[in-house]
Structures are given as C-alpha cells and as structure tokens.
Coordinates of C-alpha atoms and ligand atoms in Angstrom, one line a residue:
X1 CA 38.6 -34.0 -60.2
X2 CA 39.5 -30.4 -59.1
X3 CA 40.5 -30.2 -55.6
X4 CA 38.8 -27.6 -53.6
X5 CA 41.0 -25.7 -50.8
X6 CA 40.2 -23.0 -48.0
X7 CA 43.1 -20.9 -46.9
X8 CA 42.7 -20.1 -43.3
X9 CA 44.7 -16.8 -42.4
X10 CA 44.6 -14.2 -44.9
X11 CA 48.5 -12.4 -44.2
X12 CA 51.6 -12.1 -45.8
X13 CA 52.0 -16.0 -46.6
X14 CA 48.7 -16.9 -47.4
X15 CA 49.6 -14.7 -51.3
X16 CA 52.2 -17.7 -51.4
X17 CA 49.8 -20.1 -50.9
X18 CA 47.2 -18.9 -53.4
X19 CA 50.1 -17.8 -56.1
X20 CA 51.1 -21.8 -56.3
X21 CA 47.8 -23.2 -56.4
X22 CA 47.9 -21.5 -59.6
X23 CA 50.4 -23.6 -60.7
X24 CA 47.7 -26.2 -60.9
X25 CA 44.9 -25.3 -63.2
X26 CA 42.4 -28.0 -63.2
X27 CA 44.1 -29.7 -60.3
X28 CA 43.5 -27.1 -57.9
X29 CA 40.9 -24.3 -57.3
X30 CA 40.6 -21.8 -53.9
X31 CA 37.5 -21.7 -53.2
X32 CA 37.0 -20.2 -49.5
X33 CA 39.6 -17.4 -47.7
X34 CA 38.9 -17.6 -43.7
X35 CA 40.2 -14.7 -41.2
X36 CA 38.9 -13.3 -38.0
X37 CA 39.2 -10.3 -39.5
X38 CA 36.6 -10.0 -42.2
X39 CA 38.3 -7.2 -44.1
X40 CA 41.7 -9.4 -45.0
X41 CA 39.6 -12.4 -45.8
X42 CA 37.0 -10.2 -48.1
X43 CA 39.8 -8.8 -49.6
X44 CA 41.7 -11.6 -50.5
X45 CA 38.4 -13.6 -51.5
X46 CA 37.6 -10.9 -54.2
X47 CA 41.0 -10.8 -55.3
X48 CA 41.3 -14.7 -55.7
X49 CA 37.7 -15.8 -56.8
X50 CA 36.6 -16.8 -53.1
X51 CA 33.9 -16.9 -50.7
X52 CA 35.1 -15.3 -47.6
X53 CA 34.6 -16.9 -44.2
X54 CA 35.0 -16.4 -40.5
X55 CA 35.7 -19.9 -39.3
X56 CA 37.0 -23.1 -41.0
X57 CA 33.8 -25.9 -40.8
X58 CA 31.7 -23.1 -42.1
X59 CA 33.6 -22.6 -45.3
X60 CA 34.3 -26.1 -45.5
X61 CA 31.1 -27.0 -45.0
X62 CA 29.6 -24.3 -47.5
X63 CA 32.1 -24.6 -50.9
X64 CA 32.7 -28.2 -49.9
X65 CA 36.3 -27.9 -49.4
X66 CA 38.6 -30.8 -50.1
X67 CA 42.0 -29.0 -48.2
X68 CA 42.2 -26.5 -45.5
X69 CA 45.8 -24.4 -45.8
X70 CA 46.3 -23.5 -42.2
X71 CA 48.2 -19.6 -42.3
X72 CA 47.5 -18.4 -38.9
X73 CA 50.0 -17.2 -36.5
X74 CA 52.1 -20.5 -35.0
X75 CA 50.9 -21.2 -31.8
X76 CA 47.1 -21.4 -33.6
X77 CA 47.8 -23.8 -35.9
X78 CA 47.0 -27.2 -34.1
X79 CA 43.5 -26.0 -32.9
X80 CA 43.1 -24.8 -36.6
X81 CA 44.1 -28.0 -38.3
X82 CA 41.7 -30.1 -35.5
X83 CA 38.9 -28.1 -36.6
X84 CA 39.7 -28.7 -40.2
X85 CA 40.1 -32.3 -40.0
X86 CA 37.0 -32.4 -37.6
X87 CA 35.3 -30.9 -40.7
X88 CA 36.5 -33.5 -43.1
X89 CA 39.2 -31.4 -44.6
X90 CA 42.8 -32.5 -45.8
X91 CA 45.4 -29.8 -44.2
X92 CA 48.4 -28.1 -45.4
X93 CA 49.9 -26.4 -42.2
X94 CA 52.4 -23.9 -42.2
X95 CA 55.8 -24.6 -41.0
X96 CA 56.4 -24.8 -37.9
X97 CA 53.4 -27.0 -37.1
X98 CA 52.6 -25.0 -33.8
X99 CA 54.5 -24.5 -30.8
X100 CA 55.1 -27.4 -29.1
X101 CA 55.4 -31.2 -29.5
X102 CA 52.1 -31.5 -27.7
X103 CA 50.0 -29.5 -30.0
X104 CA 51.7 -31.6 -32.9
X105 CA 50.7 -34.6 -31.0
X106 CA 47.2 -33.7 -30.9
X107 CA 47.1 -32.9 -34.6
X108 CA 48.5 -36.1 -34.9
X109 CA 45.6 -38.1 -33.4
X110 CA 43.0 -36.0 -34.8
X111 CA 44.8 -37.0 -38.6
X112 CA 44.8 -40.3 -37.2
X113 CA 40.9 -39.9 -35.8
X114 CA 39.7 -38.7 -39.0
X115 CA 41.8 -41.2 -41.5
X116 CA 42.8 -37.6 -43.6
X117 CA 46.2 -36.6 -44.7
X118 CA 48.6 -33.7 -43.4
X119 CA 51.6 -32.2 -45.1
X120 CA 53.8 -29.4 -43.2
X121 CA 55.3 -26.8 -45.3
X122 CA 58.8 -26.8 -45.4
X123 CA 59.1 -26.0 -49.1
X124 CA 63.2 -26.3 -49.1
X125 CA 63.2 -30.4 -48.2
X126 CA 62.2 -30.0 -51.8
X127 CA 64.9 -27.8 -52.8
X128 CA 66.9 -29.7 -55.9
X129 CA 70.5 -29.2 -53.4
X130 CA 68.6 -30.8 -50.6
X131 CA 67.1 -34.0 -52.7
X132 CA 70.5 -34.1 -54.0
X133 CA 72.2 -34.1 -50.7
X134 CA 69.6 -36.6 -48.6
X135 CA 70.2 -38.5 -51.6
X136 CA 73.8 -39.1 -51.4
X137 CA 73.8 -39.2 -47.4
X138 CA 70.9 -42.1 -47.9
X139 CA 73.3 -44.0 -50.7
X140 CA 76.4 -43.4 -48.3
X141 CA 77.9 -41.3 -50.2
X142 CA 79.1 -39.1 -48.0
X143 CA 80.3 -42.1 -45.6
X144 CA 80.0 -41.8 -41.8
X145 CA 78.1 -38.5 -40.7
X146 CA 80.4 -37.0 -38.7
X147 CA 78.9 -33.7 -38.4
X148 CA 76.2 -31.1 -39.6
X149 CA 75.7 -26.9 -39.2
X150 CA 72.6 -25.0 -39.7
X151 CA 73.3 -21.2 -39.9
X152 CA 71.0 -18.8 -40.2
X153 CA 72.6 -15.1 -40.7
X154 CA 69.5 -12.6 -40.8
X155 CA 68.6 -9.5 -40.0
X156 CA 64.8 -8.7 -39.2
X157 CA 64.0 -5.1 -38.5
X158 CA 62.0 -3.8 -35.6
X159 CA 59.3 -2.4 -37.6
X160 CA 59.1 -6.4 -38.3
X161 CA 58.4 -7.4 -35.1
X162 CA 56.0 -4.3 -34.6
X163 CA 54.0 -5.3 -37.8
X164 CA 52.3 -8.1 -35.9
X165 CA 51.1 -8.2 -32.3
X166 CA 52.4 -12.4 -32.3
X167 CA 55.4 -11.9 -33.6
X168 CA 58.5 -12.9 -31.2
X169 CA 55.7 -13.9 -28.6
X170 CA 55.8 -17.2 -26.5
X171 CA 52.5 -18.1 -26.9
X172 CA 52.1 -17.5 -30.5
X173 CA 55.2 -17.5 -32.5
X174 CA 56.4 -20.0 -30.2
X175 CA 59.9 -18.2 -29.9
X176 CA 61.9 -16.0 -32.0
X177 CA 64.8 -16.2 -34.7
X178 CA 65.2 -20.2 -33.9
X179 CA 61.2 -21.1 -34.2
X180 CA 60.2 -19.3 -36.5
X181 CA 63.1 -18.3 -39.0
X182 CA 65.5 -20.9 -38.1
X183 CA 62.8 -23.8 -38.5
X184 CA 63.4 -24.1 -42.0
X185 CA 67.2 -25.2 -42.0
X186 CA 67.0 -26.8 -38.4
X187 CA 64.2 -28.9 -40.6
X188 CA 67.2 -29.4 -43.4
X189 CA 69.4 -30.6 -40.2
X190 CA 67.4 -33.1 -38.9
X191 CA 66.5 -34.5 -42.6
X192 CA 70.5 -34.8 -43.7
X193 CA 71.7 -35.9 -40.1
X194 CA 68.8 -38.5 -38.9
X195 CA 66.9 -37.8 -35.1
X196 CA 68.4 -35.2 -32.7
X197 CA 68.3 -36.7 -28.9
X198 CA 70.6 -34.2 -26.8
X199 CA 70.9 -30.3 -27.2
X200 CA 72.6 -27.6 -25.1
X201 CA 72.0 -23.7 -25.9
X202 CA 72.2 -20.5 -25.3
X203 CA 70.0 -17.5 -26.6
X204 CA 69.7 -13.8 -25.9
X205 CA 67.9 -10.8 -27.1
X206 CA 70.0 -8.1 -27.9
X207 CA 69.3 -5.7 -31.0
X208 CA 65.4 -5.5 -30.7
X209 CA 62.4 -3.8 -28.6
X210 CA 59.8 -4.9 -26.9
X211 CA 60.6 -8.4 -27.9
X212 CA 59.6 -11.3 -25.8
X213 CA 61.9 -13.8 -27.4
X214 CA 65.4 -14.3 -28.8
X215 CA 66.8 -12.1 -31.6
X216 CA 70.2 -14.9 -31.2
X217 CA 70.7 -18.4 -30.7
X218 CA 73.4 -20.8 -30.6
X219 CA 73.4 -24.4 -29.5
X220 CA 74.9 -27.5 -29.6
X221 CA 73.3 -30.9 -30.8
X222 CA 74.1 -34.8 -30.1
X223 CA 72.0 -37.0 -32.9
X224 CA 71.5 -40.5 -32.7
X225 CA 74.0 -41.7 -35.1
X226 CA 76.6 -40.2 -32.7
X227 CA 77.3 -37.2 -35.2
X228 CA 77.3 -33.8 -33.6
X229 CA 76.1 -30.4 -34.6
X230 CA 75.9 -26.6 -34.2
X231 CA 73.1 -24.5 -34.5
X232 CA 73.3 -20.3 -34.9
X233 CA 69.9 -18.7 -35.6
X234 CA 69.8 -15.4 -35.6
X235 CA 67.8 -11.7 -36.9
X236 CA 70.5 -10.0 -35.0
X237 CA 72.9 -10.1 -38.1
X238 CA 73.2 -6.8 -39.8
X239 CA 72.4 -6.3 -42.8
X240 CA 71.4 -10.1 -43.6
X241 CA 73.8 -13.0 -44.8
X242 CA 72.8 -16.2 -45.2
X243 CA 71.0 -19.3 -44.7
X244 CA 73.9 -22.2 -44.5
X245 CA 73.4 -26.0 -44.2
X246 CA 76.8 -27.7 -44.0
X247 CA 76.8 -31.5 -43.7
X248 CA 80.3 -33.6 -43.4
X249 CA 81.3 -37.0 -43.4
X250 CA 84.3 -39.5 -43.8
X251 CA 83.4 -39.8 -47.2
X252 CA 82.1 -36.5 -48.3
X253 CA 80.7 -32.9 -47.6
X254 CA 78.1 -30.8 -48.7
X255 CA 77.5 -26.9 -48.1
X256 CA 73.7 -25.5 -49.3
X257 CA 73.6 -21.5 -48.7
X258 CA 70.3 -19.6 -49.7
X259 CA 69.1 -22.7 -51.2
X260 CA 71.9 -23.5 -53.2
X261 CA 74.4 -26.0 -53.7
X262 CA 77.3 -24.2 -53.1
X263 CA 80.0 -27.6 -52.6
X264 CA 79.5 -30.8 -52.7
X265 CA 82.1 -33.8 -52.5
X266 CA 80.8 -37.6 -52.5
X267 CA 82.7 -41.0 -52.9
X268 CA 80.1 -42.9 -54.7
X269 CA 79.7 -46.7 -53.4
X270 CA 82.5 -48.8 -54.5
X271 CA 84.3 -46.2 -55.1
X272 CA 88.0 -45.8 -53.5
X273 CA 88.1 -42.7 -51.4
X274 CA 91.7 -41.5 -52.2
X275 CA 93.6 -41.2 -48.9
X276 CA 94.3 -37.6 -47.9
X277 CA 96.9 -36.6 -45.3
X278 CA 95.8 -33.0 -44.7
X279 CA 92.7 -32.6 -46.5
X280 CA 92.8 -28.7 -48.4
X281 CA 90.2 -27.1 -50.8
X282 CA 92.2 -27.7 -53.9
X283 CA 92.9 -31.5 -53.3
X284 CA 88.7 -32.1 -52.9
X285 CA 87.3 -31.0 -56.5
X286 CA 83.9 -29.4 -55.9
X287 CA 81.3 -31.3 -57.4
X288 CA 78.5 -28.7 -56.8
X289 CA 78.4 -27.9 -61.0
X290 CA 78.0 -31.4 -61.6
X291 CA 74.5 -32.1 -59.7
X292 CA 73.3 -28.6 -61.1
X293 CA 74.3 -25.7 -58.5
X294 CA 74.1 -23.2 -61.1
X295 CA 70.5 -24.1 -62.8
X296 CA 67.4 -22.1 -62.2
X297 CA 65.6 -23.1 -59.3
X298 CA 62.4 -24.4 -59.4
X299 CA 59.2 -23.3 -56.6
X300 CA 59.9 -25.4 -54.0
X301 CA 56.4 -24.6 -52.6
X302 CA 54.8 -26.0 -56.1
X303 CA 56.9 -29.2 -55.7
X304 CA 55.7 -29.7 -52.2
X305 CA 52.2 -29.3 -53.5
X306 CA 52.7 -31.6 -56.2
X307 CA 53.9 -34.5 -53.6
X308 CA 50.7 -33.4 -51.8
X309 CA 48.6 -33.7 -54.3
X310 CA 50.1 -37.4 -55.5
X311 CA 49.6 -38.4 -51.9
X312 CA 45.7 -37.8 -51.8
X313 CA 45.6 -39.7 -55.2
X314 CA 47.5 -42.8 -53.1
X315 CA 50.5 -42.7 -55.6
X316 CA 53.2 -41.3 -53.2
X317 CA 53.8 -40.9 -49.3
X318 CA 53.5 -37.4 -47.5
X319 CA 57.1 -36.4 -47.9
X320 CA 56.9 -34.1 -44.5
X321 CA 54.0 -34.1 -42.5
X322 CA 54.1 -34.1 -38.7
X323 CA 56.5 -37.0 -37.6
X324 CA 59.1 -34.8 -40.0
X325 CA 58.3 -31.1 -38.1
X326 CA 57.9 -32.6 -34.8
X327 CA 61.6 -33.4 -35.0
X328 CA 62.7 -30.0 -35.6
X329 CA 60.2 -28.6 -33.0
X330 CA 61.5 -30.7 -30.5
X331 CA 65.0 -30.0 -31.3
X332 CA 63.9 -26.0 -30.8
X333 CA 61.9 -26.2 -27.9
X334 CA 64.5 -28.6 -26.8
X335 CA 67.6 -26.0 -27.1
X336 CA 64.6 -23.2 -25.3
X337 CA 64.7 -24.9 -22.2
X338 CA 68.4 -25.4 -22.3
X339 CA 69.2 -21.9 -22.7
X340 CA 66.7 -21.3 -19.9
X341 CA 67.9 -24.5 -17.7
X342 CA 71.2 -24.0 -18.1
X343 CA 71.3 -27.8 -18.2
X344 CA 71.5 -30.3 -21.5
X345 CA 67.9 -31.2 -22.5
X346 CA 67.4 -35.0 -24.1
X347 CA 65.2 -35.6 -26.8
Ligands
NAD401 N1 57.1 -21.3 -45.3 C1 57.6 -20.0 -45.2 O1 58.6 -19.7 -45.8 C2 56.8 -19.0 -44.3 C3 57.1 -17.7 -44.5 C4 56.4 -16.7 -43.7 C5 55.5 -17.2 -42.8 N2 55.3 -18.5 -42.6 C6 54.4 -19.0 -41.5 O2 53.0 -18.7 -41.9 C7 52.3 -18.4 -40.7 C8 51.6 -17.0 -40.9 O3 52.6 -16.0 -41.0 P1 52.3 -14.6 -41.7 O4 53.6 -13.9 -41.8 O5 51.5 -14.8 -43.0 O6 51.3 -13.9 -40.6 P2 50.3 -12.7 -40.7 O7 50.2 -12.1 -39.4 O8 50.7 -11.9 -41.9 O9 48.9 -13.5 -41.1 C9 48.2 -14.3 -40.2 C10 46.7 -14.1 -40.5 O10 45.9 -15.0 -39.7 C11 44.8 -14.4 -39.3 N3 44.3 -15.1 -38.1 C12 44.7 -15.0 -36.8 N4 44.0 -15.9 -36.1 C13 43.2 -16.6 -36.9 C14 42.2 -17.6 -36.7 N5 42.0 -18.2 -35.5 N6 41.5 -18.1 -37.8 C15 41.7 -17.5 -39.0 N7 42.6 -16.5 -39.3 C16 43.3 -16.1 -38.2 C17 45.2 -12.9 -39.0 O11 44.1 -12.0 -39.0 C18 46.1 -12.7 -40.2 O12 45.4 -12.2 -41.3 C19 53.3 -18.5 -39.5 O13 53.1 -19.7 -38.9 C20 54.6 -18.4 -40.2 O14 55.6 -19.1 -39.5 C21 56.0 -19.4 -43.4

C-alpha cells in the first residue's frame, strides 16, 4: 500500500522532505502541500504532483492522507501536529518538536488520544558514527561515562536571520543558535550520555542585528549517570567550523565532527583494558577506520524514514519520537532560564 503524506510548511526544509520521499517509489507518494501562503504551497504542489491546501484536516481530509510532515516555523509545530492527529493523520515533525516541554506534552497526549504514531526528525541519531557510537556505549564499550561535549562552531549570517520574520524569535524559533542549530547534537548528547537532570549557562548575543535571541551559548550539564558535560552552541563563529560530539569513558572515547567518525577507541567486553599511566594519542590506536569513518555516508533523513515507515507496518519501534526530543528541549530551555536566572536549573 502506498502511503499518502501532506507536507505542512512549504520553505526551505520542506524540498528535503519531498526529495526523500522519493527515495520510496511505491512506498511513499506526496499527495497534498499546505501553507498559509497560497503561492509557496501552489508552487511547490505543481512542482511535486500535489494538491495545494491552506490548512491540514482539509488536505487530509480531501487526498486522504496517511502522514502529515509538520515544516512550520518551531513554536507552531504542536498546534500543527494536534490538528493532524485530530484529522487522523500519522506526523513527522521537524526537529525541535516546538518550543517548550509543554507543547511536547500536549502532542504527546493527543498521539496518545488518537492511538497514531509520531517520529521527530533528528536525521543524524541515524548517522552510521552515531549507531556505531550508542552502540558501543549501550555494550559498555566505552566503560563508565565519564563525560560528553556537544560543539557547535557556525556561523549564520544576518541576511539569515532577516530572511524570515521567526527566525531568532522567542515565540517561534523558541531561541537561537542552541534551539534551533544546536538541537541536533544536544539531541546526539543526550542519546550517547542517558537523561540530563542539572544545567547551568550562559548566552549572549553579540555579532547579530535585530536579534531577539542568542547568537552564543555555553553551559554546563550534570546527567543522571553522574557524567558531566559541556555545551557551546554558537552562529557567532566566523566563518563556520564544525559540529563536534565528543563522548569519553574509562574504557573508551569517541569524537563525531560534521557527521563523522573522526576517533573512536573501545575495550570490547572481556577484553583487558591495557593500563595507561599517562594516556597520549599515540599509545590509544584510533579505531575510527575500522567501524567505517571514511565510507560514503548514507541520507540520514531516508533512514529515519525507513524506521518510520517499518513502525506504521508494526515491525520496528519509533526510534525518536517525542520522549527522545523532549529531552533535548528540556535540556535547552533548561540552560535558557539559567542563563537568564543566573541560578542552576534541574531537570
Ligand atoms: N532537520 C534539519 O536539519 C532542519 C533544517 C532546517 C530547518 N529545520 C526545521 O524546519 C522548520 C522549518 O524551517 P524552514 O527553514 O523550512 O522555515 P521556512 O520559513 O523556510 O518555512 C516555513 C514555512 O511554513 C509556512 N507556515 C507558517 N505557518 C504555517 C501554518 N500555520 N500552516 C502551514 N504553513 C505555515 C510558511 O509560510 C513557510 O512557507 C523549523 O522548525 C526548523 O527548525 C530542520
């Protein structure tokens, strides 16, 4: 049976959406393009095969939709995804899943109201390097957490933030370089380092215009293993570095940067772990080449899709839907009201 989906925002991420659905001929069809504005979703309805709609139950309702792809600005994705699963739709919602815990909550219960499934994009959980580090950390392979960092080295240009009245706003982007660029490895944080329940911060706006939120923010994070962690999330950084996820144990450590594993050091199970004095690069061999670092990397987005897609057929579980991106939304907001406290914020 081919599944029948509506995107509902026709912008810049919505192409991403409809470009991996094609990776599913047979499986997958679009068959309805929502937007307020009727120009972007005509445009991108006649470019895709669609009907174009105004509001989500009326193109669900009229092309029989099966999954409603939620692509609004943040902070409108929970009423978005209500109205969809009101209307009997699945839902695929873009990362982050809105703006606060409490909007997730409500998603939550209206999923749980209407017995449908929800996945949250967060396409690099299905990266090859993360599977391959959660894997190892899962199998104790990299012993005893002992720590984790989530870098995020950007730069995002003003005419950025000017191309979209929501962008780095409060109420819809739900903050700035953390929320909505930083999401994606804070996600990666949370999934190799278990649940976040203490966070101090700091953030500051300093190389942007007319920007309600932060274009910088550090903090510090306590999870519940007792592991620690650091958090820099920034657009501030001239002229763009990287994304870096560095997770370290007793046992072993792993570095992913732009997707990539970059080094990665594990003492399988049974294995002795050699005793180091003064641990150095050259006495730790990096494993990285061994677990594929340097093979072509496959769309994460499709993968994510595909676990999707098994889930509706009952053969697999939703491998992040909102339990998974309510922890990294909380961890956010949670480092927000730090920085704005001044105080340490628990989870
Ligand atoms: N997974 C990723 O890597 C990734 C990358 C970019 C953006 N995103 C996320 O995707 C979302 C959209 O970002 P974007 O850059 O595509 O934004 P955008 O501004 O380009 O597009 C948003 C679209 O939604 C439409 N819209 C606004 N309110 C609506 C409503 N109530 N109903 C229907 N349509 C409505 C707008 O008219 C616009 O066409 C954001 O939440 C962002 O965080 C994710």
């Amino acid at each position: 049976m081919t599944l029948r989906f509506a995107i509902v925002g026709a912008g810049v991420i919505s192409a991403r959406h409809a470009e991996a659905l094609g990776a599913f001929p047979g499986e997958a069809e679009l068959a309805a393009v929502v937007d307020l504005d009727p120009a972007r979703a005509e445009d991108m309805a006649e470019r895709c095969g669609a009907q174009a709609f105004g509001d989500v139950e009326t193109a669900v309702e009229a092309t029989g939709a099966d999954v409603a792809v939620v692509c609004t600005p943040t902070g409108l994705h929970g009423d978005a995804a209500v109205r969809a699963l009101d209307a009997g739709a699945h839902v695929v919602i873009e990362k982050p899943a809105d703006v606060t815990v409490e909007r997730i909550d409500r998603v939550i219960a209206a999923r749980e109201r209407t017995g449908r499934l929800v996945a949250v994009v967060s396409q690099h959980r299905f990266d090859p390097a993360t599977e391959t580090v959660v894997e190892a950390i899962r199998a104790g392979e990299l012993g005893r957490l002992t720590s984790g960092t989530a870098n995020i080295d950007w730069w995002r240009g003003q005419a950025y933030y000017d191309s979209g009245a929501w962008r780095g706003t409060w109420e819809f982007d739900g903050g700035g370089a953390l929320m909505n660029q930083g999401v994606h490895t804070v996600d990666l944080l949370v999934a190799a380092m278990g649940r976040p329940v203490e966070v101090v911060g700091f953030t500051a706006t300093l190389a942007h215009e007319r920007l309600e939120t932060e274009d910088v923010a550090v903090g510090a994070v306590r999870f519940a293993s007792g592991a620690v962690g650091t958090i820099h999330a920034s657009t501030a950084v001239y002229p763009g570095l990287t994304a870096r996820l560095q997770v370290h144990g007793d046992r072993g450590s792993a570095v992913i940067e732009n997707d990539r594993l970059v080094f990665f050091h594990r003492t399988p199970a049974g294995t002795e772990r050699p005793e180091v004095f003064m641990g150095a690069p050259g006495q730790s061999p990096n494993q990285a080449g061994e677990h594929g670092a340097g093979a072509a990397q496959p769309d994460a987005l499709v993968r994510q899709y595909r676990n999707f897609f098994a889930a509706l057929r009952g053969e697999e579980a939703v491998r992040v839907g909102l339990e998974e991106n309510r922890q990294a939304v909380a961890l956010v907001t949670g480092l927000y009201e730090a920085a704005r406290t001044g105080a340490p914020v628990r989870l």
